[in-house]
């Protein structure tokens, strides 16, 4: 049954004229199976943001898999771009993910250029693109994660350039943490995301190392440089979280702190992400949750530093869209809901902690 408006909570309505309950639940089911981590993390978001975020991420996950598994990634990318054209024309392909995304981009005024950039990042993965320097690496991080940060801000009703710049910073920082953690795993897939110039500076030849990936202090030095880049961006992003609607801040602070902790764990291992994969313990996650809750009650000074040069095109796309369509953000949504949201987020983490303990016992 199609619905003209899907009630998310008692104060907010997600207007979705082309979204059916069946489509929405299909998106959630796909995320539960293919992206359990994101599904669990989505529980931390207020309900008015959670549902459109699941719909958005279901398409992103499907697009990533389509390009990764394609014999010809370029043709797969062209097909995804065709689907995006139909989504933005208001006539999506007859698939739950496409119908749901069509409703989300219309409701939340998401410029097409942002999703095109995300698809480009997926194509860079499939083509084993080389990253020569820090700017190249940031450009990749902007596409596969900075885009997600910006779109999440748009789902929360935030469109100010300063806040979007910090959202992109956070996305890139999180991607850099992933890269530092997954050096060994990526190498076994034939991929190297570490800047080639940094490897040469450390006395390593990327191709020779890729043929027999092992850890030594030289590689640790390069991984530390990636972590330094991430730390700087996490620091910049903190002020941006304060500009989000207040009931969204606990979840985003939690994500910021927990991804940063992945990097801290890699650093504690001397940068060795070859021998084993860094994992944040459940107890540590719970501590970071309390830290996130406290951070959500404070508000620091805004950070007026410009966006990363590699991310500026995302902000330009939003500004251009807003000028052309007369769109304005609403950063005051949710004011007064912080106490309720903190209690709910704590309850979610208690549930996730019980699940983690049960999984550990089962092993």
Short mmCIF file of C-alpha atoms in Angstrom, two decimals:
data_model
loop_
_atom_site.label_atom_id
_atom_site.label_comp_id
_atom_site.label_asym_id
_atom_site.label_seq_id
_atom_site.Cartn_x
_atom_site.Cartn_y
_atom_site.Cartn_z
CA UNK A 1 0.00 0.00 0.00
CA UNK A 2 1.40 3.40 -0.97
CA UNK A 3 1.36 6.14 1.62
CA UNK A 4 1.49 9.89 1.18
CA UNK A 5 3.19 10.48 4.50
CA UNK A 6 5.03 8.03 6.74
CA UNK A 7 4.82 8.93 10.41
CA UNK A 8 8.25 8.65 12.03
CA UNK A 9 7.50 10.00 15.50
CA UNK A 10 4.97 12.18 17.24
CA UNK A 11 6.54 15.46 16.11
CA UNK A 12 7.94 14.82 12.62
CA UNK A 13 6.55 13.47 9.36
CA UNK A 14 8.75 12.11 6.58
CA UNK A 15 6.80 13.14 3.48
CA UNK A 16 7.25 10.32 0.97
CA UNK A 17 4.66 10.39 -1.83
CA UNK A 18 6.38 7.65 -3.81
CA UNK A 19 7.54 5.51 -0.92
CA UNK A 20 5.63 2.42 0.11
CA UNK A 21 5.94 0.63 3.40
CA UNK A 22 7.11 -2.44 1.45
CA UNK A 23 9.96 -0.46 -0.15
CA UNK A 24 11.03 0.96 3.17
CA UNK A 25 11.11 -2.43 4.85
CA UNK A 26 12.95 -3.93 1.87
CA UNK A 27 15.68 -1.31 2.32
CA UNK A 28 15.94 -2.07 6.01
CA UNK A 29 16.10 -5.83 5.35
CA UNK A 30 18.91 -5.34 2.83
CA UNK A 31 20.93 -3.31 5.32
CA UNK A 32 20.37 -5.85 8.08
CA UNK A 33 21.85 -8.59 5.89
CA UNK A 34 24.54 -6.72 3.95
CA UNK A 35 25.61 -3.99 6.38
CA UNK A 36 24.97 -5.08 9.93
CA UNK A 37 27.28 -2.41 11.36
CA UNK A 38 25.42 0.43 9.67
CA UNK A 39 22.07 -1.02 10.65
CA UNK A 40 23.16 -1.16 14.29
CA UNK A 41 24.60 2.36 14.12
CA UNK A 42 21.37 3.66 12.59
CA UNK A 43 19.57 2.76 15.80
CA UNK A 44 21.44 5.63 17.46
CA UNK A 45 19.81 8.18 15.16
CA UNK A 46 16.48 9.81 15.97
CA UNK A 47 13.69 8.09 14.08
CA UNK A 48 12.99 11.04 11.80
CA UNK A 49 16.54 10.67 10.40
CA UNK A 50 16.94 6.90 10.74
CA UNK A 51 14.40 5.85 8.11
CA UNK A 52 15.58 8.11 5.27
CA UNK A 53 19.19 7.25 6.19
CA UNK A 54 18.44 3.54 5.80
CA UNK A 55 16.82 4.18 2.43
CA UNK A 56 19.81 6.24 1.30
CA UNK A 57 22.36 3.74 2.54
CA UNK A 58 20.54 0.78 0.96
CA UNK A 59 21.05 2.32 -2.47
CA UNK A 60 24.67 3.22 -1.69
CA UNK A 61 25.37 -0.33 -0.52
CA UNK A 62 23.72 -1.78 -3.62
CA UNK A 63 25.73 0.55 -5.88
CA UNK A 64 29.01 -0.35 -4.19
CA UNK A 65 28.31 -4.07 -4.57
CA UNK A 66 27.24 -3.64 -8.20
CA UNK A 67 30.54 -2.00 -9.14
CA UNK A 68 32.70 -4.28 -6.98
CA UNK A 69 31.17 -7.43 -8.47
CA UNK A 70 30.98 -6.26 -12.08
CA UNK A 71 33.19 -7.75 -14.79
CA UNK A 72 33.19 -4.30 -16.38
CA UNK A 73 33.00 -1.63 -13.64
CA UNK A 74 32.69 1.16 -16.21
CA UNK A 75 29.51 -0.35 -17.65
CA UNK A 76 28.17 -0.92 -14.13
CA UNK A 77 28.87 2.74 -13.31
CA UNK A 78 27.07 3.87 -16.46
CA UNK A 79 24.03 1.79 -15.50
CA UNK A 80 24.01 3.30 -12.01
CA UNK A 81 24.24 6.78 -13.49
CA UNK A 82 21.26 5.93 -15.70
CA UNK A 83 19.34 4.86 -12.62
CA UNK A 84 20.26 8.14 -10.93
CA UNK A 85 18.98 10.05 -13.96
CA UNK A 86 15.63 8.32 -13.62
CA UNK A 87 15.57 8.90 -9.86
CA UNK A 88 16.12 12.62 -10.33
CA UNK A 89 13.58 12.72 -13.15
CA UNK A 90 11.02 11.33 -10.71
CA UNK A 91 10.60 8.04 -12.60
CA UNK A 92 12.83 5.52 -10.81
CA UNK A 93 13.52 1.99 -11.98
CA UNK A 94 10.95 -0.39 -10.54
CA UNK A 95 13.11 -1.45 -7.59
CA UNK A 96 12.57 -0.78 -3.85
CA UNK A 97 15.93 0.97 -3.41
CA UNK A 98 15.41 3.29 -6.37
CA UNK A 99 11.83 4.19 -5.42
CA UNK A 100 12.93 4.88 -1.85
CA UNK A 101 15.90 7.01 -2.90
CA UNK A 102 13.67 8.98 -5.27
CA UNK A 103 11.48 9.94 -2.31
CA UNK A 104 14.47 10.78 -0.09
CA UNK A 105 16.33 13.03 -2.55
CA UNK A 106 13.11 14.92 -3.30
CA UNK A 107 12.14 15.38 0.34
CA UNK A 108 15.61 16.38 1.54
CA UNK A 109 16.78 18.27 -1.57
CA UNK A 110 19.94 16.23 -2.15
CA UNK A 111 21.82 17.46 -5.25
CA UNK A 112 22.57 14.80 -7.84
CA UNK A 113 26.26 15.77 -7.95
CA UNK A 114 26.79 14.36 -4.46
CA UNK A 115 25.59 10.88 -5.40
CA UNK A 116 27.52 11.04 -8.67
CA UNK A 117 30.68 11.74 -6.64
CA UNK A 118 29.94 8.75 -4.40
CA UNK A 119 29.60 6.48 -7.42
CA UNK A 120 32.88 7.83 -8.75
CA UNK A 121 34.58 6.82 -5.51
CA UNK A 122 33.20 3.29 -5.88
CA UNK A 123 34.58 3.19 -9.42
CA UNK A 124 37.98 4.27 -8.11
CA UNK A 125 37.89 1.27 -5.78
CA UNK A 126 37.06 -1.13 -8.59
CA UNK A 127 39.79 0.24 -10.85
CA UNK A 128 42.47 0.02 -8.12
CA UNK A 129 43.22 3.71 -8.60
CA UNK A 130 46.60 4.89 -7.29
CA UNK A 131 46.90 7.71 -4.79
CA UNK A 132 50.13 9.63 -5.14
CA UNK A 133 49.87 12.16 -2.32
CA UNK A 134 47.73 13.36 0.58
CA UNK A 135 45.45 15.41 -1.68
CA UNK A 136 44.72 12.35 -3.82
CA UNK A 137 43.86 10.37 -0.71
CA UNK A 138 41.59 13.13 0.60
CA UNK A 139 39.86 13.31 -2.80
CA UNK A 140 39.07 9.61 -2.49
CA UNK A 141 37.87 10.00 1.10
CA UNK A 142 35.63 12.90 0.07
CA UNK A 143 33.94 10.74 -2.56
CA UNK A 144 33.32 7.57 -0.59
CA UNK A 145 32.71 9.11 2.86
CA UNK A 146 32.64 12.91 2.74
CA UNK A 147 29.60 12.63 0.48
CA UNK A 148 27.86 10.50 3.09
CA UNK A 149 28.67 13.03 5.82
CA UNK A 150 27.18 15.85 3.75
CA UNK A 151 24.06 13.85 2.87
CA UNK A 152 23.51 12.92 6.50
CA UNK A 153 23.65 16.61 7.42
CA UNK A 154 21.05 17.33 4.74
CA UNK A 155 18.80 14.61 6.17
CA UNK A 156 19.06 16.41 9.52
CA UNK A 157 17.95 19.68 7.94
CA UNK A 158 21.38 21.34 8.07
CA UNK A 159 22.57 23.09 4.89
CA UNK A 160 24.89 25.90 6.08
CA UNK A 161 28.27 25.70 4.25
CA UNK A 162 30.26 25.83 7.49
CA UNK A 163 28.40 22.85 8.96
CA UNK A 164 28.62 20.89 5.69
CA UNK A 165 32.37 21.51 5.56
CA UNK A 166 32.74 19.91 8.99
CA UNK A 167 30.45 17.02 7.98
CA UNK A 168 32.75 16.31 5.04
CA UNK A 169 35.76 16.53 7.39
CA UNK A 170 34.21 13.88 9.62
CA UNK A 171 33.47 11.56 6.72
CA UNK A 172 37.03 11.79 5.42
CA UNK A 173 38.47 11.30 8.92
CA UNK A 174 36.41 8.14 9.37
CA UNK A 175 37.56 6.83 5.99
CA UNK A 176 41.20 7.48 6.92
CA UNK A 177 40.68 5.48 10.12
CA UNK A 178 39.31 2.63 8.02
CA UNK A 179 42.29 2.81 5.66
CA UNK A 180 44.77 2.72 8.54
CA UNK A 181 42.97 -0.27 10.08
CA UNK A 182 42.62 -2.22 6.82
CA UNK A 183 46.08 -1.93 5.26
CA UNK A 184 46.66 -5.68 5.42
CA UNK A 185 43.15 -6.61 4.32
CA UNK A 186 43.30 -4.19 1.38
CA UNK A 187 46.73 -5.48 0.34
CA UNK A 188 45.41 -9.02 0.18
CA UNK A 189 42.79 -7.71 -2.25
CA UNK A 190 45.50 -6.08 -4.36
CA UNK A 191 44.73 -2.53 -3.20
CA UNK A 192 46.99 0.12 -1.68
CA UNK A 193 45.39 3.33 -0.44
CA UNK A 194 48.51 4.68 1.27
CA UNK A 195 49.98 7.58 -0.74
CA UNK A 196 52.77 6.34 -2.99
CA UNK A 197 54.91 9.40 -2.23
CA UNK A 198 54.71 8.63 1.49
CA UNK A 199 55.74 5.02 0.86
CA UNK A 200 58.74 6.21 -1.15
CA UNK A 201 59.65 8.67 1.60
CA UNK A 202 59.74 5.71 3.99
CA UNK A 203 61.92 3.66 1.63
CA UNK A 204 59.16 1.36 0.37
CA UNK A 205 58.23 0.51 -3.20
CA UNK A 206 54.46 0.12 -3.39
CA UNK A 207 54.40 -2.64 -6.00
CA UNK A 208 57.17 -4.67 -4.36
CA UNK A 209 55.47 -4.36 -0.98
CA UNK A 210 52.09 -5.30 -2.45
CA UNK A 211 53.59 -8.51 -3.83
CA UNK A 212 54.56 -9.56 -0.29
CA UNK A 213 52.80 -7.33 2.27
CA UNK A 214 54.58 -7.41 5.62
CA UNK A 215 54.87 -4.98 8.50
CA UNK A 216 57.96 -3.13 9.63
CA UNK A 217 58.71 0.28 11.12
CA UNK A 218 58.76 1.92 7.69
CA UNK A 219 55.16 0.97 7.04
CA UNK A 220 54.28 1.98 10.58
CA UNK A 221 55.64 5.45 9.81
CA UNK A 222 53.33 5.77 6.79
CA UNK A 223 50.29 4.52 8.72
CA UNK A 224 51.07 7.07 11.45
CA UNK A 225 50.96 9.82 8.83
CA UNK A 226 47.50 8.68 7.78
CA UNK A 227 46.39 8.71 11.41
CA UNK A 228 47.80 12.23 11.88
CA UNK A 229 45.67 13.41 8.96
CA UNK A 230 42.64 11.74 10.51
CA UNK A 231 43.26 13.28 13.95
CA UNK A 232 43.35 16.78 12.50
CA UNK A 233 40.06 16.21 10.72
CA UNK A 234 38.37 14.71 13.78
CA UNK A 235 39.36 17.84 15.70
CA UNK A 236 37.92 20.09 12.96
CA UNK A 237 34.70 18.07 12.77
CA UNK A 238 33.87 18.35 16.48
CA UNK A 239 32.60 21.92 16.13
CA UNK A 240 30.43 20.86 13.22
CA UNK A 241 28.57 18.31 15.34
CA UNK A 242 27.56 21.17 17.63
CA UNK A 243 25.76 22.78 14.68
CA UNK A 244 23.52 19.76 14.12
CA UNK A 245 20.00 19.52 15.58
CA UNK A 246 20.47 18.78 19.24
CA UNK A 247 18.82 15.35 19.24
CA UNK A 248 21.22 14.18 16.49
CA UNK A 249 24.40 15.13 18.32
CA UNK A 250 24.79 12.10 20.65
CA UNK A 251 24.81 9.65 17.73
CA UNK A 252 27.23 11.67 15.60
CA UNK A 253 29.58 12.37 18.51
CA UNK A 254 29.50 8.64 19.25
CA UNK A 255 30.43 7.82 15.66
CA UNK A 256 33.21 10.42 15.70
CA UNK A 257 34.73 9.12 18.93
CA UNK A 258 34.43 5.45 18.06
CA UNK A 259 35.99 5.77 14.63
CA UNK A 260 38.77 7.89 16.11
CA UNK A 261 39.31 5.11 18.64
CA UNK A 262 39.98 2.68 15.77
CA UNK A 263 42.91 4.89 14.83
CA UNK A 264 44.08 5.09 18.44
CA UNK A 265 44.07 1.29 18.60
CA UNK A 266 46.13 1.05 15.40
CA UNK A 267 48.57 3.60 16.84
CA UNK A 268 48.89 1.58 20.06
CA UNK A 269 49.99 -1.34 17.90
CA UNK A 270 52.73 0.78 16.36
CA UNK A 271 50.79 1.16 13.13
CA UNK A 272 50.70 -2.61 12.55
CA UNK A 273 47.43 -3.39 10.77
CA UNK A 274 48.99 -6.29 8.86
CA UNK A 275 49.35 -8.87 11.62
CA UNK A 276 45.84 -8.30 13.00
CA UNK A 277 42.83 -6.03 12.67
CA UNK A 278 42.27 -3.35 15.31
CA UNK A 279 39.03 -3.79 17.26
CA UNK A 280 37.42 -1.51 19.83
CA UNK A 281 36.16 -3.46 22.82
CA UNK A 282 32.55 -3.31 23.96
CA UNK A 283 33.60 -1.83 27.29
CA UNK A 284 35.56 0.90 25.55
CA UNK A 285 32.59 1.65 23.27
CA UNK A 286 30.37 2.09 26.30
CA UNK A 287 32.86 4.54 27.83
CA UNK A 288 32.97 6.48 24.56
CA UNK A 289 29.19 6.59 24.51
CA UNK A 290 29.15 8.39 27.84
CA UNK A 291 31.80 10.77 26.51
CA UNK A 292 29.60 11.38 23.45
CA UNK A 293 26.60 12.09 25.65
CA UNK A 294 28.56 14.66 27.62
CA UNK A 295 29.88 16.25 24.42
CA UNK A 296 26.31 16.58 23.16
CA UNK A 297 25.40 18.78 26.14
CA UNK A 298 28.20 21.24 25.41
CA UNK A 299 28.51 23.71 22.58
CA UNK A 300 31.89 25.04 21.52
CA UNK A 301 32.77 27.93 19.26
CA UNK A 302 31.97 27.43 15.55
CA UNK A 303 34.91 26.46 13.35
CA UNK A 304 35.08 28.92 10.46
CA UNK A 305 37.97 27.23 8.66
CA UNK A 306 37.20 26.62 4.98
CA UNK A 307 36.26 23.22 3.63
CA UNK A 308 38.93 20.88 2.41
CA UNK A 309 39.77 21.99 -1.14
CA UNK A 310 38.95 18.47 -2.31
CA UNK A 311 35.47 18.74 -0.75
CA UNK A 312 34.53 22.27 -1.85
CA UNK A 313 32.68 21.01 -4.92
CA UNK A 314 30.15 19.27 -2.63
CA UNK A 315 29.37 22.51 -0.81
CA UNK A 316 29.15 24.34 -4.13
CA UNK A 317 26.62 21.77 -5.37
CA UNK A 318 24.40 22.32 -2.31
CA UNK A 319 24.67 26.13 -2.49
CA UNK A 320 23.83 26.12 -6.19
CA UNK A 321 20.86 23.79 -5.64
CA UNK A 322 19.56 25.92 -2.78
CA UNK A 323 19.81 29.14 -4.80
CA UNK A 324 18.03 27.61 -7.76
CA UNK A 325 15.24 26.02 -5.70
CA UNK A 326 14.91 28.43 -2.76
CA UNK A 327 15.79 25.76 -0.20
CA UNK A 328 16.70 26.63 3.39
CA UNK A 329 17.88 24.41 6.23
CA UNK A 330 16.31 24.12 9.67
CA UNK A 331 19.06 23.51 12.26
CA UNK A 332 16.66 24.14 15.17
CA UNK A 333 14.73 20.89 14.57
CA UNK A 334 14.69 18.84 17.74
CA UNK A 335 15.62 21.54 20.24
CA UNK A 336 14.49 20.49 23.70
CA UNK A 337 14.68 16.76 22.92
CA UNK A 338 18.23 16.14 24.19
CA UNK A 339 17.36 14.50 27.51
CA UNK A 340 14.98 12.05 25.85
CA UNK A 341 17.50 11.32 23.11
CA UNK A 342 20.37 10.68 25.53
CA UNK A 343 18.25 8.15 27.40
CA UNK A 344 17.27 6.42 24.16
CA UNK A 345 20.85 6.27 22.85
CA UNK A 346 22.03 4.79 26.13
CA UNK A 347 19.34 2.12 25.87
CA UNK A 348 20.44 1.26 22.35
CA UNK A 349 24.04 0.84 23.43
CA UNK A 350 23.04 -1.34 26.33
CA UNK A 351 21.24 -3.59 23.84
CA UNK A 352 24.23 -3.64 21.47
CA UNK A 353 26.54 -4.45 24.36
CA UNK A 354 24.38 -7.45 25.32
CA UNK A 355 24.48 -8.62 21.69
CA UNK A 356 28.31 -8.28 21.64
CA UNK A 357 28.62 -10.28 24.86
CA UNK A 358 26.32 -12.97 23.49
CA UNK A 359 28.34 -13.20 20.26
CA UNK A 360 31.58 -13.47 22.23
CA UNK A 361 30.18 -16.28 24.36
CA UNK A 362 28.97 -18.10 21.25
CA UNK A 363 32.51 -18.06 19.87
#
